[in-house]
């Protein structure tokens, strides 16, 4: 199991040299502490995955971390050493704006929370509310800023857009407004966030693009804005860029620093100072990507992350050469040509660079840009400044760096949101490949083949002796020193094909190759031009079985907004981009189809159907097109339009155009389509029927073209909600079965396999989770035992249905799968608690009788009981819980008894399950010594009795 926290939203690095932890809050609604020496999670709290759990702010004071979540409704304090909850308070509803620590004299005692219409002050020690005050004129005024610096007052700034500013001053002791509300005219100001900041002794500094100037106003003494033109400092803004101001307040009981950063363009920052009414320019940073302030003791430094070479306007990388996406994706932001970055420290008072504080690091491997920079500064023994940096890149990778550029650790946080996953067999070893090559070409002749056999046997002997020598060498070392490191060079398929390559696609557009037995990341690839919210489909076109052709995976990426798609073809073992050029997709793709036919290089043919119902084949060689012409009459596909409630079927013509063959309309004003689920293409069915108690056979209805369509009612009233299920033949559009579950609602989880469908829903009347299972049978006689055709099925199958009560909600559900389909099937059910339950399919059998008979006992049917119990011994992940599970993936292994399972969510967990126990493997406690001694004894006894028999025969002959 590997645990993640997600993309950082807030992070705090303790400002002491011996500090061992970083406290983070993430976009996945997680509060956690990471070990700063290894990057491991020290503790982690996962809130709800909905917007209710979203963390709005995090403040750190000493050993306490204060978080505001659920749009400002919940205030919590965490103990950062062990992750315990100190206290939790519910706040009044209201749109959350900002939270801040408040100090009095020299002690930080309170935390202030500003909402749209009120401000409240809470004690830091127990969370109790000291006072809450309503903000005057909150209907028209947007209150967005909060400032205090230990003087016993809190300044609250509100803005009436394009009119004026309101400055309120509250007393910390009793919450009364101490001074008259100050109105400051600011007709050019639309919002305070990012545009304004407080520097020095409560001086508000705002930036205005139109007049190219800064406006300054003291909150305590002045009542009007003072304009300072930037031309006087020889600075100017980039066109179309909204400038930002970045100030710092190292300690809430003292004033802010008088220095601040002004961002003039995406890569241009200026360090300015406003002191005693004068604005001075300290330093210019032309090639800066990110800036950050940090303080230790009395020293405040500015950290600036710059590109080592020239920053160039974002060249769209050659991922989709010639594609229509390229024109729309000329990135406005800047990219660093050699992906090497420097971090330098500057003293804020003077803007001088501190010597020997450069960290250099390279992001060439991922090609992603840095997105956030957090600095941990400490004073060394000689009073010089040392620091460590935490950099988050746009592909959600965290890097913790120390001088002069050593990566202490890195974490791949994009794996917290895996969206697609496939398992690929590992390649053969060199020796195995040699053996495979023996049977290749008959043109070599008898002598050539014999010599080849000899050479391959020699290579095998060499590999075997090397293996023996390694075993002998390792046996002399203590176990802790033996390194079994897995890297790309020594990857090889094991005897039973239990180790595989897991190819994972994450929501940020990053691909990973992970070795399944150890969880080692062997390669990663970042697709830079993928926008957030894109959908992905991963397909394996060629496996490792076709040596010497490399395996090939194809990823289809579809943009959420423009609906445009592109293909990315890569080698799943090494992660390298394939030499094969995929077709350029000029229209949005609606459906993909992986056909069983192959080209001359053993790559399966992928058909892509666009919104004009035209078909593109990949690879599109002459050989493929000829094969497609021959079998076009038997290629059918379906399209789903959930918005219009339409399912339509198409057939392929010889010229690669399509014609509609059927259409099913589901009225959208009554119900909407939620899921359409077909069967897995790699699924094998071992037995065609079930032997009943009277020795007759009940034949399964095995329709490979069957689709299970789930619909939900649009009416949400608990008396009128329902769930509909339709079993539709994907070739003819014939509705084979439909049923409605009244007073039921989603979310619906469904598994469709062999001749059965299991789905789970919430029963609103009985207020419980329920399973319904459907099984399809042809009857005691098969219509056609040799071939299946959807076009020739006059008789509808018999449908058996039964429902069961399940005591828990469900996060994910999948069925086990094995190579030949002999092993009995289990349902793997992911529970919200993070456990995975392995439930035998026999428990969800619609033929379970209420009153057992002789025949049902003969058939081993369990008597019907409506409750399905959760037994703890059926959990396959013991205490390795998976937070916020989103999916379960199953894959067959080389052993018929073993199925490989990967569960993914916020964590990733891989294991093996044995639904019918390990019937094809010798047990661990198998008594080799006893069997061997019996065998040796028998051989010895045979030799003695043979000798005795010879003597006896000789004696008899002499008589």
mmCIF file of C-alpha atoms in Angstrom, residues 60 89 95 230 275 292 304 399 423 472 510 517 665 739 757 795 841 882 952:
data_model
loop_
_atom_site.group_PDB
_atom_site.id
_atom_site.type_symbol
_atom_site.label_atom_id
_atom_site.label_comp_id
_atom_site.label_asym_id
_atom_site.label_seq_id
_atom_site.Cartn_x
_atom_site.Cartn_y
_atom_site.Cartn_z
ATOM 1 C CA UNK A 60 0.235 27.602 12.390
ATOM 2 C CA UNK A 89 -15.937 24.577 16.980
ATOM 3 C CA UNK A 95 -19.423 33.185 3.147
ATOM 4 C CA UNK A 230 5.466 53.577 -11.345
ATOM 5 C CA UNK A 275 9.069 53.474 4.462
ATOM 6 C CA UNK A 292 8.456 33.625 -1.368
ATOM 7 C CA UNK A 304 13.390 33.758 -5.723
ATOM 8 C CA UNK A 399 10.436 17.978 -4.093
ATOM 9 C CA UNK A 423 -1.811 -4.188 -16.084
ATOM 10 C CA UNK A 472 25.772 -18.375 -2.834
ATOM 11 C CA UNK A 510 0.881 12.219 -15.737
ATOM 12 C CA UNK A 517 4.933 -6.570 -6.397
ATOM 13 C CA UNK A 665 -34.982 6.623 -26.562
ATOM 14 C CA UNK A 739 -37.017 -3.897 -14.547
ATOM 15 C CA UNK A 757 -25.498 -8.598 -13.484
ATOM 16 C CA UNK A 795 -36.136 -16.971 -28.012
ATOM 17 C CA UNK A 841 -20.842 -14.860 -5.975
ATOM 18 C CA UNK A 882 -7.689 2.587 1.408
ATOM 19 C CA UNK A 952 15.598 -66.896 -5.363
#
